[in-house]
Short mmCIF file of C-alpha atoms in Angstrom, two decimals:
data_model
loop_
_atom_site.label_atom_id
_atom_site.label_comp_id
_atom_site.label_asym_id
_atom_site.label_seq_id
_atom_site.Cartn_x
_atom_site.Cartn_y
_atom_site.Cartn_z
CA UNK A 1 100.94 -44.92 56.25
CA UNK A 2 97.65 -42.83 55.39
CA UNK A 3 94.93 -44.66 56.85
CA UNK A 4 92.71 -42.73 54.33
CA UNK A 5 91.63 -42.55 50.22
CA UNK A 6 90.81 -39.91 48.28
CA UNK A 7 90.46 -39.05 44.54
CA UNK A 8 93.72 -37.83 43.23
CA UNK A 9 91.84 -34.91 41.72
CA UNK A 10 88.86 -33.19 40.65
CA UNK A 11 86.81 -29.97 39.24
CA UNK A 12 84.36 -27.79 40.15
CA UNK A 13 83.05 -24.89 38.42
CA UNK A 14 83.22 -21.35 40.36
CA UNK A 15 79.66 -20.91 42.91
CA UNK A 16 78.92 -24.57 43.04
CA UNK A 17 79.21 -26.74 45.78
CA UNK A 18 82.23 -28.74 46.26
CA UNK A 19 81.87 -32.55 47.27
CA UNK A 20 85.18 -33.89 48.25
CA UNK A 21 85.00 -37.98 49.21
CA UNK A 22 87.17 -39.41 51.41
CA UNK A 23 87.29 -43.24 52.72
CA UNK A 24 88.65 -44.31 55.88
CA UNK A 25 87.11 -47.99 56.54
CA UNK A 26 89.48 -49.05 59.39
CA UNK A 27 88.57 -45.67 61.39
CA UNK A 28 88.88 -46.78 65.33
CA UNK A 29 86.28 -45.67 67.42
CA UNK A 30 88.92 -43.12 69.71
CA UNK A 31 90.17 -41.45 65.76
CA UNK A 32 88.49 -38.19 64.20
CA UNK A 33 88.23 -37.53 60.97
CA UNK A 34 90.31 -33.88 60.21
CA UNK A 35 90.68 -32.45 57.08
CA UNK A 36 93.52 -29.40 55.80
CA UNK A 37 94.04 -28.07 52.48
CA UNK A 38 97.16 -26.46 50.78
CA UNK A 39 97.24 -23.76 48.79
CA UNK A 40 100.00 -23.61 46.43
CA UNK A 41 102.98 -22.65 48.44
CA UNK A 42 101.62 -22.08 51.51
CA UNK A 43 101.50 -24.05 54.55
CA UNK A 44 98.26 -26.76 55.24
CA UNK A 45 95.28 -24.93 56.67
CA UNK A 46 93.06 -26.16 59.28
CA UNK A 47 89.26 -26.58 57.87
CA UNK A 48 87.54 -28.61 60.44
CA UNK A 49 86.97 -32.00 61.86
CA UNK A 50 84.67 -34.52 63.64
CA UNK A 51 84.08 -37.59 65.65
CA UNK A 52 80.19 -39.10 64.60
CA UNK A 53 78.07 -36.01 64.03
CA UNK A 54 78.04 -33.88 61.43
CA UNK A 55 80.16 -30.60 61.08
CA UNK A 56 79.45 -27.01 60.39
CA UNK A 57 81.35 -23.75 60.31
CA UNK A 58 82.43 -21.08 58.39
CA UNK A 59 84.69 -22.99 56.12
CA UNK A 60 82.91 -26.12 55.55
CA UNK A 61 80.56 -28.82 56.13
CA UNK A 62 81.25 -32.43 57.12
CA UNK A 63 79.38 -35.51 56.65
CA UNK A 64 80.05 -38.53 57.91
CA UNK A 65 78.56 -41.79 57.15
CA UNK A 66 76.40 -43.50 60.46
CA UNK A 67 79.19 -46.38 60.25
CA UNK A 68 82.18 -43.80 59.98
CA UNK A 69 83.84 -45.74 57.09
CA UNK A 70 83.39 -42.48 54.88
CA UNK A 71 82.96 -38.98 54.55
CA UNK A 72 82.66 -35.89 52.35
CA UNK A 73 84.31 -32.18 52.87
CA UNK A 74 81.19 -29.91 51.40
CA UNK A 75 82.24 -26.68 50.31
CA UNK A 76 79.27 -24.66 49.25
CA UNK A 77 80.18 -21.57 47.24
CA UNK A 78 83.81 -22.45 45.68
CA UNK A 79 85.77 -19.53 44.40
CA UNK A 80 88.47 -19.51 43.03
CA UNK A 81 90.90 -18.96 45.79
CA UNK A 82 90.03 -22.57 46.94
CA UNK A 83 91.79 -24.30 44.42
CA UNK A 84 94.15 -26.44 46.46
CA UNK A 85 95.31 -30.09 48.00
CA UNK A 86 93.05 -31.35 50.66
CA UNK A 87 93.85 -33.38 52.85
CA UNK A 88 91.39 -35.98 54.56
CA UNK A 89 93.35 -37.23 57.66
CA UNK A 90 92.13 -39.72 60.63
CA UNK A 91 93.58 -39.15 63.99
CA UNK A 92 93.79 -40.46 67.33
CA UNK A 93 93.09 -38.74 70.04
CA UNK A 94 93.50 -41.19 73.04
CA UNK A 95 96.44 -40.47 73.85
CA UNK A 96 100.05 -42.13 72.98
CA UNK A 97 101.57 -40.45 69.73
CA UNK A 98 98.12 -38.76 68.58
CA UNK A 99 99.91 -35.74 67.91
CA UNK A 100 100.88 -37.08 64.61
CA UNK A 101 99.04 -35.90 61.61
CA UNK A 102 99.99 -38.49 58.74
CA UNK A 103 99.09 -36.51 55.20
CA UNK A 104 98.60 -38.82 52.31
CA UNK A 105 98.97 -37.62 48.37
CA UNK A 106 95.42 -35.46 48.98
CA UNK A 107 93.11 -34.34 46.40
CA UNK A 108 93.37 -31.54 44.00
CA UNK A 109 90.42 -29.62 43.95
CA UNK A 110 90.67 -26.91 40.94
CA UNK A 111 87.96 -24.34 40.81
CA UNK A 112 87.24 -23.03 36.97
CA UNK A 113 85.35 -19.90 36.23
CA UNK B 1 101.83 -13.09 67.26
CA UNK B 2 98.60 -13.71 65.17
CA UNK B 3 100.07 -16.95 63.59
CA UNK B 4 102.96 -19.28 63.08
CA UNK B 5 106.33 -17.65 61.80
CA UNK B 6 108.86 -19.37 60.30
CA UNK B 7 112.00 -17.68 59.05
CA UNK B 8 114.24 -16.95 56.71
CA UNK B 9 110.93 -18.03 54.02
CA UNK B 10 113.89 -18.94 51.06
CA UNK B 11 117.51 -20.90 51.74
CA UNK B 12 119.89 -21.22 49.01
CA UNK B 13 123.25 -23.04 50.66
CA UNK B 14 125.78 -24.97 49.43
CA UNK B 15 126.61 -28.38 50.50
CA UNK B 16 128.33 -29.08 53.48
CA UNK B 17 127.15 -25.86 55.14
CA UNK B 18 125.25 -25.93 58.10
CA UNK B 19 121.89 -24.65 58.32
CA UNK B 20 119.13 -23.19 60.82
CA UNK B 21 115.84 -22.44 60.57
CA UNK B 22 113.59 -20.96 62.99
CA UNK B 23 109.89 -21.01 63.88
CA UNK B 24 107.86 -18.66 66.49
CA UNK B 25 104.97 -20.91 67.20
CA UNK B 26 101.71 -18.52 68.28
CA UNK B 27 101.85 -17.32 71.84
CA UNK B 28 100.00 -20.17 74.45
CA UNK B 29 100.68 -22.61 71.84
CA UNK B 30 102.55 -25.06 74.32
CA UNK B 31 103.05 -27.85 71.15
CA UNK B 32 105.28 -27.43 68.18
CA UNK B 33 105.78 -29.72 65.43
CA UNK B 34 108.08 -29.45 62.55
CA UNK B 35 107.44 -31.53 59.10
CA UNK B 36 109.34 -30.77 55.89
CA UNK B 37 107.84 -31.68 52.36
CA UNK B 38 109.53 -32.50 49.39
CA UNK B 39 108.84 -30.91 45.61
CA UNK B 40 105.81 -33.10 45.02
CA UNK B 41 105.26 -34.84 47.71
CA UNK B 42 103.34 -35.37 51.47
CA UNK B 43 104.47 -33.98 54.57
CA UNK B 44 106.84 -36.03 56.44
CA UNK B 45 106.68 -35.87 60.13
CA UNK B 46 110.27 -34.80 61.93
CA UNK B 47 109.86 -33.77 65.67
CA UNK B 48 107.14 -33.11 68.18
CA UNK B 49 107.76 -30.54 71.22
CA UNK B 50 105.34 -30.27 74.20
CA UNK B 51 105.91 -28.47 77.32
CA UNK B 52 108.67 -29.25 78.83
CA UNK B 53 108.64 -33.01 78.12
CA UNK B 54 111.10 -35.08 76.29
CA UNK B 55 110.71 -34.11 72.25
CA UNK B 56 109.60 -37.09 70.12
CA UNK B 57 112.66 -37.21 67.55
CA UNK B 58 111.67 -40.19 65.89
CA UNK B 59 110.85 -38.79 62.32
CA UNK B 60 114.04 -37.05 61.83
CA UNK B 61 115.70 -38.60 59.16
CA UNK B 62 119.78 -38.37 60.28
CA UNK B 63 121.77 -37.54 63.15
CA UNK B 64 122.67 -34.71 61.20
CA UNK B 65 118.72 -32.90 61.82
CA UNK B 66 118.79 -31.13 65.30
CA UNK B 67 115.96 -29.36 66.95
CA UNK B 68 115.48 -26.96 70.33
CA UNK B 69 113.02 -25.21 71.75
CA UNK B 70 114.11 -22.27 73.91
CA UNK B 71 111.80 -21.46 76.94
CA UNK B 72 108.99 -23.58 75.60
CA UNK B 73 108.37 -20.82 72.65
CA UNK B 74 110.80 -20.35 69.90
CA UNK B 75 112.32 -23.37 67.80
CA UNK B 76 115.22 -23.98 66.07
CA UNK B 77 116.16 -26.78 63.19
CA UNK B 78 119.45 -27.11 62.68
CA UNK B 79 120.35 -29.59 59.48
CA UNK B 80 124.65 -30.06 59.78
CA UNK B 81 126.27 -30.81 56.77
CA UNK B 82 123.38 -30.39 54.26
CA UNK B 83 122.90 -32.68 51.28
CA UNK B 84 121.39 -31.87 48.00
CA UNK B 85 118.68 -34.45 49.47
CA UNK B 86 117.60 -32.06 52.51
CA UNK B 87 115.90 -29.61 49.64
CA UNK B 88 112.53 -29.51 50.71
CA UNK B 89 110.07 -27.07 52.14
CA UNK B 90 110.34 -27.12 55.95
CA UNK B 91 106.98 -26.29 57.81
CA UNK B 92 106.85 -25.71 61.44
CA UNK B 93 102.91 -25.71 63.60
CA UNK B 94 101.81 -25.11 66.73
CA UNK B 95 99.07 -25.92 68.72
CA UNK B 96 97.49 -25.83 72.13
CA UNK B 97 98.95 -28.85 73.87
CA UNK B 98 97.22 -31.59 72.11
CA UNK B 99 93.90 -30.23 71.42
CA UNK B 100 91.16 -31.11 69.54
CA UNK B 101 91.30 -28.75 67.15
CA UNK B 102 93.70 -28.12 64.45
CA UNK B 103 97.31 -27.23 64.10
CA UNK B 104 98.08 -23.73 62.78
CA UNK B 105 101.43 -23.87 60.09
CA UNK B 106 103.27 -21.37 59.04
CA UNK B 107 104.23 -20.54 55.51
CA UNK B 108 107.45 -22.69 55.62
CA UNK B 109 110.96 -22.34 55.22
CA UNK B 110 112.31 -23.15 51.22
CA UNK B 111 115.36 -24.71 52.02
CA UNK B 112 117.93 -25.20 48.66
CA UNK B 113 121.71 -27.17 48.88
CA UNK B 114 123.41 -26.55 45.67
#
């Protein structure tokens, strides 16, 4: 099971910033927090993840909260092309069977003009 | 190669005919994972290859799913006797042992039993 929530879906208008929430309140301190998108018939694409501190590349931003129950997946500019599913995702990476990535239902983001 | 390829991209097949599809994970890429998604929704996890260890075939749903990896690079999944239930999108990644970053999919392999 998805140790994560997310809103089913939501909007953005084209050049704006892109706040997408994700909960994950029984994160374990050895789990990361990844997140993927999917664009319409395509396979998931990596965006980025993290452990504590906060994220940056050329993608995306990541924030998450000091207690690591939450974060948010910060694109700045949408366009239109990043209308898809993402995917907030927690993983361990310990060892054992941490290569598993479990995908929940996601959130559509849809970027209008 | 530059990414993940996964091939043939569209399979229409009738039931009861055997299937294969094949992914070419990127070159180094020592892990290899496939998941399949049905029309609407998540991925489901199938099999995990890494190195030469055993594969971790605990997701696959029947003992009619096979998969091999030839020569720790190219990957076959072979679905015997398909059901109208095996229509799903099949998606094969790779990765660099089990790294920190991400896994890199291909585009998937549309797999149809009429």
């Amino acid at each position: 099971d998805a140790k994560t929530t997310q809103p089913t879906s939501m909007d953005c208008a084209e050049g704006r910033a892109a706040n997408l929430p994700c909960n994950h309140s029984t994160i374990s301190g050895n789990e990361y927090v990844y997140w993927y998108r999917q664009i319409h018939s395509q396979g998931p694409q990596y965006i980025i993840h993290g452990l504590k501190n906060n994220e940056t590349n050329e993608m995306a931003s990541l924030i998450i909260t000091e207690d690591r129950k939450s974060s948010t997946l910060i694109l700045p500019h949408a366009t239109l092309r990043d209308t898809a599913v993402y995917y907030c995702i927690v993983r361990d990476y310990s060892g054992g069977s941490n290569y598993k990535l479990t995908f929940g239902k996601g959130t559509l983001l849809t970027v209008n003009p | 190669g530059a990414g993940v390829s996964q091939s043939p991209s569209n399979k229409v097949t009738e039931k009861g005919k055997d299937v294969e599809l094949r992914c070419d994970p990127i070159s180094g890429h020592t892990a290899l994972y496939w998941y399949r998604q049905s029309l609407g929704q998540g991925l489901e996890f199938l099999i995990y290859f890494q190195g030469n260890s055993a594969p971790d075939k605990s997701g696959l749903p029947s003992d009619r799913f096979s998969a091999e990896r030839t020569g720790g690079s190219v990957s076959t999944l072979t679905i015997q006797r398909t059901q109208q239930e095996d229509s799903a999108v099949y998606l094969c990644a790779s990765s660099l042992a089990i790294s920190g970053g991400g896994y890199t999919f291909g585009s998937g392999t549309r797999l149809t039993v009429v």
